[in-house]
């Protein structure tokens, strides 16, 4: 029995026995199946994952013909973080011409709809210029980021302060008012960018503040699709299940709190979302085989019930990608190949 | 988060369609414009370009096809359609609406 070089969820390297890799693959899918009430992976799928992890090569890829489309979030921010001094227009040209990007994503450094609203007139001419010097579809992305609507950053009382005091109704009222304001800001900014020619809008990190955050995004999508029936809205989630911070918020009669990806995608479809981006969080204490197996179990169930394209989130710390600024290529490529080959997904 | 080499480039090389190097942007357009899932989108684009689905990720074949059809290439010649010009051709060839193309036409009174 040989040893297999792999990683933990935080990216640190580890060598596991073949039996340990197989055990982690089985435990990972079982964990997702139990939590999400979805089918576990089959023996054949587990064996396929084992084959991917036991491959001796430092980098692996999907079989020809199984390639998928890539979309992005916070693209210009990536280059700013690494202190590459190019403007956002050049950043998108780099992604298009040098990084093999299928789609481009324009976004502001303060990546939330609320701060963008006050300076959207500066975003409009820039996206017009970007659209005139690129060929690939250009998305505009930002987060609903509901906490920006509560004190000290916004007008409403802070639920994080109210809840520990037992002020449940006051906290719920705050969330409900935040939703209405967030919907207005998302619609305002998205309309402004779409009317300048943007190909699509990305609502990113949806649900980071819980069910209210998700509801705001669904409602905003509904308004936007009513206003612009041709508009493409990509909705990317923040976590694997919707946190019930409010606890009683519903969309079309469906309780949002506690929804897993295969349930989230159905309400997203009802709201008019064009492309759905589900998330599974990476557990840093478990091995990469465990995380990959677990993530794929959730994503496979989501892809199977979806009627719209699904772009699984596989950025840092999600979709079994390691929680580190510099994802190791051995692990990232294995996660990428495994996710694409087992799920019937449409993009990453 | 994540540096582009570890994240964007890894996915592009391991699983991506190659963007403008091949036909990734065109397949993406069918997801955007028609909400097509991946297999349907690939077949639609392949049929429109008169190539096989497998050819869609081949940069040698696709560069020639894109150049012939004026769909934009990585190293365009002086007279090659580029950017907005290429998007006019993409919209016509794929029979889809492209938002910025329509707005360009409207503003230029075309």
Coordinates of C-alpha atoms in Angstrom, one line a residue:
Chain A
X1 CA 0.0 0.0 0.0
X2 CA 1.6 3.3 -1.1
X3 CA 1.2 6.7 0.4
X4 CA -0.8 9.4 -1.3
X5 CA 0.4 13.0 -1.1
X6 CA -2.6 15.3 -0.5
X7 CA -3.6 18.3 1.6
X8 CA -5.7 19.4 4.5
X9 CA -8.5 21.9 4.0
X10 CA -6.1 24.7 4.9
X11 CA -3.7 23.6 2.2
X12 CA -1.0 22.1 4.4
X13 CA 0.5 18.9 2.9
X14 CA -0.1 15.5 4.3
X15 CA 0.7 11.9 3.2
X16 CA -2.2 9.4 3.7
X17 CA -2.4 5.7 3.3
X18 CA -4.7 4.6 0.4
X19 CA -7.1 3.2 2.9
X20 CA -7.2 6.6 4.7
X21 CA -8.0 8.4 1.5
X22 CA -10.8 6.0 0.7
X23 CA -12.1 6.3 4.2
X24 CA -12.1 10.1 4.0
X25 CA -13.9 10.0 0.6
X26 CA -16.6 7.8 2.0
X27 CA -16.9 9.9 5.2
X28 CA -17.1 13.2 3.2
X29 CA -20.0 12.1 1.0
X30 CA -21.8 10.6 4.0
X31 CA -21.5 13.8 5.9
X32 CA -23.1 15.8 3.1
X33 CA -25.8 13.2 2.5
X34 CA -26.8 13.3 6.1
X35 CA -26.8 17.0 6.5
X36 CA -28.3 17.9 3.2
X37 CA -30.6 14.9 2.9
X38 CA -29.2 14.2 -0.6
X39 CA -27.9 10.9 -2.1
X40 CA -24.4 9.9 -1.3
X41 CA -21.9 9.3 -4.1
X42 CA -21.9 5.9 -5.7
X43 CA -19.1 3.4 -5.3
X44 CA -18.1 4.1 -8.9
X45 CA -17.9 7.8 -8.2
X46 CA -15.9 7.3 -5.0
X47 CA -13.5 5.1 -7.0
X48 CA -13.2 7.8 -9.7
X49 CA -12.3 10.3 -7.0
X50 CA -9.8 7.9 -5.5
X51 CA -8.2 7.6 -9.0
X52 CA -7.9 11.3 -9.2
X53 CA -6.3 11.7 -5.8
X54 CA -3.9 8.7 -6.4
X55 CA -2.7 10.2 -9.7
X56 CA 1.1 10.8 -9.4
X57 CA 1.0 14.0 -11.5
X58 CA 1.3 17.4 -10.0
X59 CA -1.5 18.8 -12.2
X60 CA -4.5 17.1 -13.7
X61 CA -7.3 18.2 -16.0
X62 CA -10.7 17.1 -17.3
X63 CA -11.1 14.7 -20.2
X64 CA -11.3 16.6 -23.6
X65 CA -14.9 17.5 -24.3
X66 CA -15.9 17.9 -20.7
X67 CA -14.6 21.5 -20.4
X68 CA -16.9 24.1 -18.9
X69 CA -17.4 27.8 -18.8
X70 CA -15.7 30.0 -16.2
X71 CA -17.2 33.1 -14.5
X72 CA -15.5 35.2 -11.9
X73 CA -16.1 37.3 -8.9
X74 CA -14.0 40.3 -7.8
X75 CA -11.7 40.0 -10.7
X76 CA -10.1 43.5 -10.5
X77 CA -9.7 43.1 -6.8
X78 CA -7.4 40.1 -7.3
X79 CA -4.8 42.1 -9.1
X80 CA -5.1 45.0 -6.7
X81 CA -4.5 42.6 -3.8
X82 CA -1.4 41.3 -5.4
X83 CA -0.4 45.0 -6.0
X84 CA -0.2 44.7 -9.7
X85 CA -0.7 48.3 -10.7
X86 CA -3.1 48.2 -13.6
X87 CA -6.5 49.9 -13.9
X88 CA -9.6 47.8 -14.1
X89 CA -9.9 48.0 -17.8
X90 CA -6.4 46.6 -18.3
X91 CA -7.2 44.0 -15.7
X92 CA -10.1 42.7 -17.7
X93 CA -7.9 42.7 -20.9
X94 CA -5.3 40.6 -19.0
X95 CA -8.0 38.1 -18.0
X96 CA -9.3 38.0 -21.6
X97 CA -6.1 37.8 -23.5
X98 CA -3.7 36.2 -21.0
X99 CA -5.6 34.1 -18.6
X100 CA -8.1 32.2 -20.9
X101 CA -11.2 33.8 -19.3
X102 CA -14.5 32.8 -20.9
X103 CA -16.2 35.8 -19.2
X104 CA -15.0 39.0 -17.6
X105 CA -16.1 40.6 -14.4
X106 CA -16.0 44.2 -13.7
X107 CA -16.3 45.3 -10.0
X108 CA -15.4 48.0 -7.6
X109 CA -12.9 47.6 -4.8
X110 CA -15.6 48.3 -2.2
X111 CA -17.5 45.3 -3.7
X112 CA -21.0 46.0 -2.4
X113 CA -24.0 47.6 -4.0
X114 CA -24.6 50.2 -1.3
X115 CA -21.2 52.1 -1.6
X116 CA -21.3 51.8 -5.4
X117 CA -24.7 53.5 -5.6
X118 CA -23.3 56.9 -4.7
X119 CA -20.5 56.7 -7.3
X120 CA -22.2 54.6 -10.1
X121 CA -21.9 57.5 -12.5
X122 CA -18.1 56.9 -12.4
X123 CA -18.6 53.2 -13.0
X124 CA -20.8 53.8 -16.1
X125 CA -18.2 55.4 -18.4
X126 CA -15.6 52.8 -17.4
X127 CA -17.8 49.9 -18.3
X128 CA -18.7 51.5 -21.6
X129 CA -14.9 51.8 -22.3
X130 CA -14.3 48.2 -21.2
X131 CA -17.1 47.0 -23.5
X132 CA -15.6 48.8 -26.4
X133 CA -12.1 47.1 -26.0
X134 CA -13.1 43.6 -25.1
X135 CA -14.9 40.7 -26.8
X136 CA -15.8 38.3 -24.1
X137 CA -19.1 38.9 -22.1
X138 CA -18.6 41.5 -19.3
X139 CA -20.4 41.0 -16.0
X140 CA -20.7 43.6 -13.3
X141 CA -20.5 42.1 -9.8
X142 CA -21.2 43.3 -6.3
X143 CA -22.5 41.9 -3.0
X144 CA -25.9 42.7 -1.4
X145 CA -24.0 42.9 2.0
X146 CA -26.9 43.5 4.2
X147 CA -24.9 44.5 7.3
X148 CA -24.1 47.8 5.6
X149 CA -27.7 48.8 6.3
X150 CA -27.4 48.4 10.1
X151 CA -25.7 50.7 12.6
X152 CA -23.0 51.9 12.7
X153 CA -22.8 51.7 8.9
X154 CA -26.5 52.1 8.1
X155 CA -29.8 53.5 9.4
X156 CA -31.3 50.4 11.2
X157 CA -30.6 48.9 14.6
X158 CA -27.9 46.2 14.5
X159 CA -29.4 42.7 14.9
X160 CA -26.0 41.4 16.2
X161 CA -26.6 43.7 19.2
X162 CA -30.3 43.1 19.5
X163 CA -30.3 39.3 19.4
X164 CA -28.0 38.8 22.4
X165 CA -30.4 41.1 24.3
X166 CA -33.3 38.8 23.5
X167 CA -34.9 41.5 21.3
X168 CA -35.9 39.0 18.6
X169 CA -38.8 41.0 17.1
X170 CA -36.7 44.2 16.9
X171 CA -33.9 42.3 15.2
X172 CA -36.3 40.8 12.7
X173 CA -37.8 44.2 12.0
X174 CA -34.3 45.6 11.3
X175 CA -33.6 42.7 8.8
X176 CA -36.9 43.3 7.1
X177 CA -36.2 47.1 6.6
X178 CA -32.7 46.3 5.4
X179 CA -34.1 44.0 2.7
X180 CA -36.2 46.8 1.2
X181 CA -33.2 49.2 1.1
X182 CA -30.9 46.6 -0.3
X183 CA -33.3 45.7 -3.1
X184 CA -33.6 49.4 -4.1
X185 CA -29.8 49.7 -4.2
X186 CA -29.2 46.5 -6.1
X187 CA -31.8 47.5 -8.7
X188 CA -30.5 51.0 -9.0
X189 CA -26.9 50.0 -9.6
X190 CA -27.7 47.0 -11.8
X191 CA -30.0 49.1 -13.9
X192 CA -27.3 51.8 -14.3
X193 CA -24.7 49.3 -15.5
X194 CA -27.1 47.3 -17.7
X195 CA -28.2 50.4 -19.4
X196 CA -24.5 51.1 -20.3
X197 CA -24.3 47.7 -22.0
X198 CA -23.2 45.2 -19.4
X199 CA -23.8 41.6 -20.5
X200 CA -24.8 40.4 -17.0
X201 CA -25.1 41.3 -13.4
X202 CA -23.5 39.1 -10.6
X203 CA -25.0 39.2 -7.1
X204 CA -22.1 37.7 -5.2
X205 CA -21.7 36.3 -1.7
X206 CA -25.4 36.1 -1.4
X207 CA -26.7 35.0 2.0
X208 CA -23.5 36.1 3.9
X209 CA -25.8 37.9 6.3
X210 CA -28.4 35.1 6.4
X211 CA -31.8 34.6 5.0
X212 CA -32.5 38.4 4.7
X213 CA -29.5 38.7 2.5
X214 CA -30.8 35.9 0.3
X215 CA -34.3 37.3 0.2
X216 CA -33.0 40.8 -0.9
X217 CA -31.1 39.2 -3.8
X218 CA -34.2 37.1 -4.9
X219 CA -36.5 40.2 -4.7
X220 CA -34.0 42.3 -6.6
X221 CA -33.6 39.7 -9.3
X222 CA -37.4 39.6 -9.6
X223 CA -37.6 43.4 -10.1
X224 CA -34.7 43.4 -12.6
X225 CA -36.1 40.6 -14.7
X226 CA -39.4 42.4 -14.8
X227 CA -37.7 45.6 -15.9
X228 CA -35.2 43.9 -18.3
X229 CA -36.5 40.5 -19.4
X230 CA -33.3 39.8 -21.4
X231 CA -31.0 40.6 -18.5
X232 CA -28.7 37.8 -17.3
X233 CA -28.4 37.6 -13.5
X234 CA -25.9 35.3 -11.9
X235 CA -26.5 34.7 -8.3
X236 CA -23.5 33.3 -6.3
X237 CA -24.0 32.1 -2.8
X238 CA -21.8 32.7 0.3
X239 CA -22.3 29.4 2.2
X240 CA -23.7 25.9 1.8
X241 CA -26.9 26.5 3.7
X242 CA -28.9 29.7 4.3
X243 CA -28.3 31.0 7.8
X244 CA -31.6 31.7 9.6
X245 CA -30.6 35.0 11.1
X246 CA -34.2 36.2 10.8
X247 CA -35.6 32.7 10.8
X248 CA -39.0 33.3 9.3
X249 CA -38.3 34.8 5.9
X250 CA -39.9 33.2 3.0
X251 CA -39.9 33.5 -0.8
X252 CA -43.0 32.3 -2.7
X253 CA -44.0 30.5 0.5
X254 CA -40.7 28.7 0.9
X255 CA -38.8 29.1 4.2
X256 CA -35.3 30.3 3.2
X257 CA -33.5 29.5 6.4
X258 CA -31.7 26.1 6.3
X259 CA -31.9 25.7 2.5
X260 CA -29.1 23.6 0.9
X261 CA -27.9 24.2 -2.7
X262 CA -30.4 21.8 -4.3
X263 CA -33.2 23.8 -2.6
X264 CA -31.6 27.2 -3.1
X265 CA -31.4 26.7 -6.9
X266 CA -35.2 26.1 -7.1
X267 CA -36.1 29.4 -5.5
X268 CA -33.4 31.1 -7.5
X269 CA -35.1 29.8 -10.7
X270 CA -38.5 31.1 -9.5
X271 CA -37.0 34.6 -9.0
X272 CA -35.6 34.6 -12.6
X273 CA -31.9 33.9 -11.9
X274 CA -30.1 33.0 -15.1
X275 CA -27.0 31.3 -13.7
X276 CA -26.8 29.9 -10.1
X277 CA -23.5 29.7 -8.2
X278 CA -23.8 27.3 -5.2
X279 CA -21.2 27.1 -2.5
X280 CA -19.9 24.4 -0.1
X281 CA -17.6 25.6 2.6
X282 CA -14.2 23.9 3.1
X283 CA -13.4 22.3 6.5
X284 CA -9.8 23.1 7.3
X285 CA -9.5 20.3 9.8
X286 CA -10.4 17.6 7.3
X287 CA -8.4 16.3 4.4
X288 CA -8.9 17.4 0.8
X289 CA -10.4 14.0 -0.2
X290 CA -13.0 14.4 2.5
X291 CA -13.7 18.0 1.4
X292 CA -13.9 17.2 -2.3
X293 CA -16.2 14.2 -1.7
X294 CA -18.4 16.2 0.5
X295 CA -18.6 19.3 -1.8
X296 CA -19.3 17.1 -4.9
X297 CA -22.2 15.3 -3.1
X298 CA -24.0 18.7 -2.5
X299 CA -23.2 20.0 -6.0
X300 CA -24.3 16.9 -7.8
X301 CA -27.7 17.1 -6.1
X302 CA -28.0 20.7 -7.0
X303 CA -27.0 20.2 -10.7
X304 CA -29.4 17.3 -11.1
X305 CA -32.5 19.4 -10.1
X306 CA -31.4 22.6 -11.8
X307 CA -33.1 23.9 -15.0
X308 CA -30.6 26.8 -15.3
X309 CA -26.8 26.8 -15.8
X310 CA -24.9 26.1 -12.5
X311 CA -21.5 27.6 -12.0
X312 CA -20.1 26.0 -8.8
X313 CA -18.1 28.4 -6.6
X314 CA -14.5 27.1 -6.4
X315 CA -12.6 30.1 -5.1
X316 CA -10.6 30.1 -2.0
X317 CA -12.2 28.2 0.8
X318 CA -15.2 27.0 -1.1
X319 CA -16.0 24.0 -3.4
X320 CA -13.2 22.0 -1.6
X321 CA -10.6 24.6 -2.6
X322 CA -8.1 25.1 0.2
X323 CA -8.4 28.0 2.6
X324 CA -5.2 29.8 1.6
X325 CA -4.4 32.8 -0.6
X326 CA -2.2 30.6 -2.8
X327 CA -4.1 27.5 -3.6
X328 CA -1.6 24.6 -4.3
X329 CA -2.0 23.5 -8.0
X330 CA -2.0 19.8 -7.2
X331 CA -5.0 20.2 -5.0
X332 CA -6.8 22.9 -7.0
X333 CA -6.5 21.0 -10.2
X334 CA -7.8 17.8 -8.6
X335 CA -10.8 19.6 -7.1
X336 CA -11.5 21.2 -10.4
X337 CA -11.3 18.0 -12.4
X338 CA -13.3 16.0 -9.9
X339 CA -16.1 18.6 -9.6
X340 CA -16.5 18.9 -13.4
X341 CA -16.4 15.2 -14.2
X342 CA -18.8 14.0 -11.5
X343 CA -21.4 16.8 -11.4
X344 CA -23.4 17.7 -14.5
X345 CA -22.4 21.3 -14.0
X346 CA -22.2 24.1 -16.5
X347 CA -19.4 26.3 -15.2
X348 CA -17.2 27.3 -12.3
Chain B
X1 CA -9.4 35.8 -2.5
X2 CA -6.7 33.6 -4.1
X3 CA -4.0 34.6 -6.5
X4 CA -4.8 34.3 -10.2
X5 CA -2.2 31.6 -10.8
X6 CA -3.6 29.4 -8.0
X7 CA -7.2 30.0 -8.8
X8 CA -8.2 31.5 -12.2
X9 CA -5.3 30.0 -14.2
X10 CA -5.6 26.6 -12.5
X11 CA -9.3 26.3 -13.4
X12 CA -8.8 27.7 -16.9
X13 CA -6.1 25.0 -17.6
X14 CA -7.7 22.1 -15.8
X15 CA -11.4 22.6 -16.8
X16 CA -11.9 25.8 -18.8
X17 CA -12.9 26.2 -22.4
X18 CA -10.0 28.7 -23.1
X19 CA -12.0 31.9 -23.6
X20 CA -11.0 33.7 -26.8
X21 CA -8.2 31.2 -27.4
X22 CA -10.9 28.9 -28.4
X23 CA -14.7 29.3 -28.1
X24 CA -15.3 29.7 -24.4
X25 CA -16.7 33.2 -24.7
X26 CA -19.1 32.1 -27.4
X27 CA -20.5 29.2 -25.3
X28 CA -20.7 31.5 -22.3
X29 CA -22.8 33.9 -24.5
X30 CA -25.4 31.1 -25.0
X31 CA -25.7 30.6 -21.2
X32 CA -26.1 34.4 -20.8
X33 CA -28.5 35.0 -23.7
X34 CA -30.6 31.9 -23.6
X35 CA -29.9 30.3 -20.2
X36 CA -28.6 27.1 -22.0
X37 CA -27.0 24.4 -20.1
X38 CA -23.4 23.4 -21.1
X39 CA -24.1 20.6 -23.5
X40 CA -26.9 22.5 -25.3
X41 CA -24.7 25.6 -25.5
X42 CA -21.7 23.8 -26.9
X43 CA -23.8 22.0 -29.5
X44 CA -25.5 25.3 -30.5
X45 CA -22.2 27.1 -31.0
X46 CA -20.6 24.1 -32.7
X47 CA -23.5 23.9 -35.2
X48 CA -23.3 27.6 -35.9
X49 CA -19.6 27.5 -36.5
X50 CA -19.8 24.3 -38.5
X51 CA -17.3 22.5 -36.3
X52 CA -17.4 19.6 -33.8
X53 CA -18.0 20.1 -30.1
X54 CA -14.5 18.9 -29.5
X55 CA -13.1 21.5 -31.8
X56 CA -14.5 24.3 -29.5
X57 CA -11.6 24.0 -27.1
X58 CA -8.9 23.6 -29.8
X59 CA -7.0 26.8 -30.1
X60 CA -5.5 25.9 -33.5
X61 CA -8.8 25.2 -35.1
X62 CA -10.8 27.9 -33.4
X63 CA -8.2 30.6 -34.2
X64 CA -8.7 29.9 -37.9
X65 CA -12.5 29.6 -37.6
X66 CA -12.7 32.8 -35.6
X67 CA -10.5 34.7 -37.9
X68 CA -12.5 33.6 -41.0
X69 CA -15.8 34.5 -39.4
X70 CA -14.6 37.8 -37.8
X71 CA -15.3 36.7 -34.2
X72 CA -12.2 38.3 -32.7
X73 CA -8.9 36.6 -32.1
X74 CA -6.1 37.0 -29.6
X75 CA -3.6 38.5 -32.1
X76 CA -5.8 40.4 -34.5
X77 CA -4.4 41.8 -37.8
X78 CA -4.9 45.4 -38.7
X79 CA -8.0 44.7 -40.7
X80 CA -9.5 42.0 -38.4
X81 CA -12.7 42.8 -36.7
X82 CA -11.9 43.4 -33.0
X83 CA -13.9 43.9 -29.8
X84 CA -17.2 45.8 -30.6
X85 CA -16.8 44.9 -34.3
X86 CA -16.3 41.3 -33.5
X87 CA -19.3 41.4 -31.1
X88 CA -21.5 42.6 -34.0
X89 CA -20.5 39.5 -35.9
X90 CA -21.0 37.2 -32.9
X91 CA -24.5 38.5 -32.3
X92 CA -25.4 37.9 -36.0
X93 CA -23.7 34.5 -36.2
X94 CA -25.2 33.1 -33.0
X95 CA -28.5 34.8 -33.6
X96 CA -28.5 36.5 -30.1
X97 CA -29.0 39.9 -28.7
X98 CA -25.8 41.4 -27.2
X99 CA -26.7 44.3 -24.9
X100 CA -23.7 46.6 -25.8
X101 CA -24.1 45.9 -29.5
X102 CA -27.7 47.0 -29.4
X103 CA -26.9 50.1 -27.4
X104 CA -24.0 50.9 -29.8
X105 CA -26.4 50.7 -32.8
X106 CA -28.9 52.9 -31.0
X107 CA -26.4 55.6 -30.1
X108 CA -24.8 55.5 -33.6
X109 CA -28.2 55.6 -35.2
X110 CA -27.4 52.4 -37.1

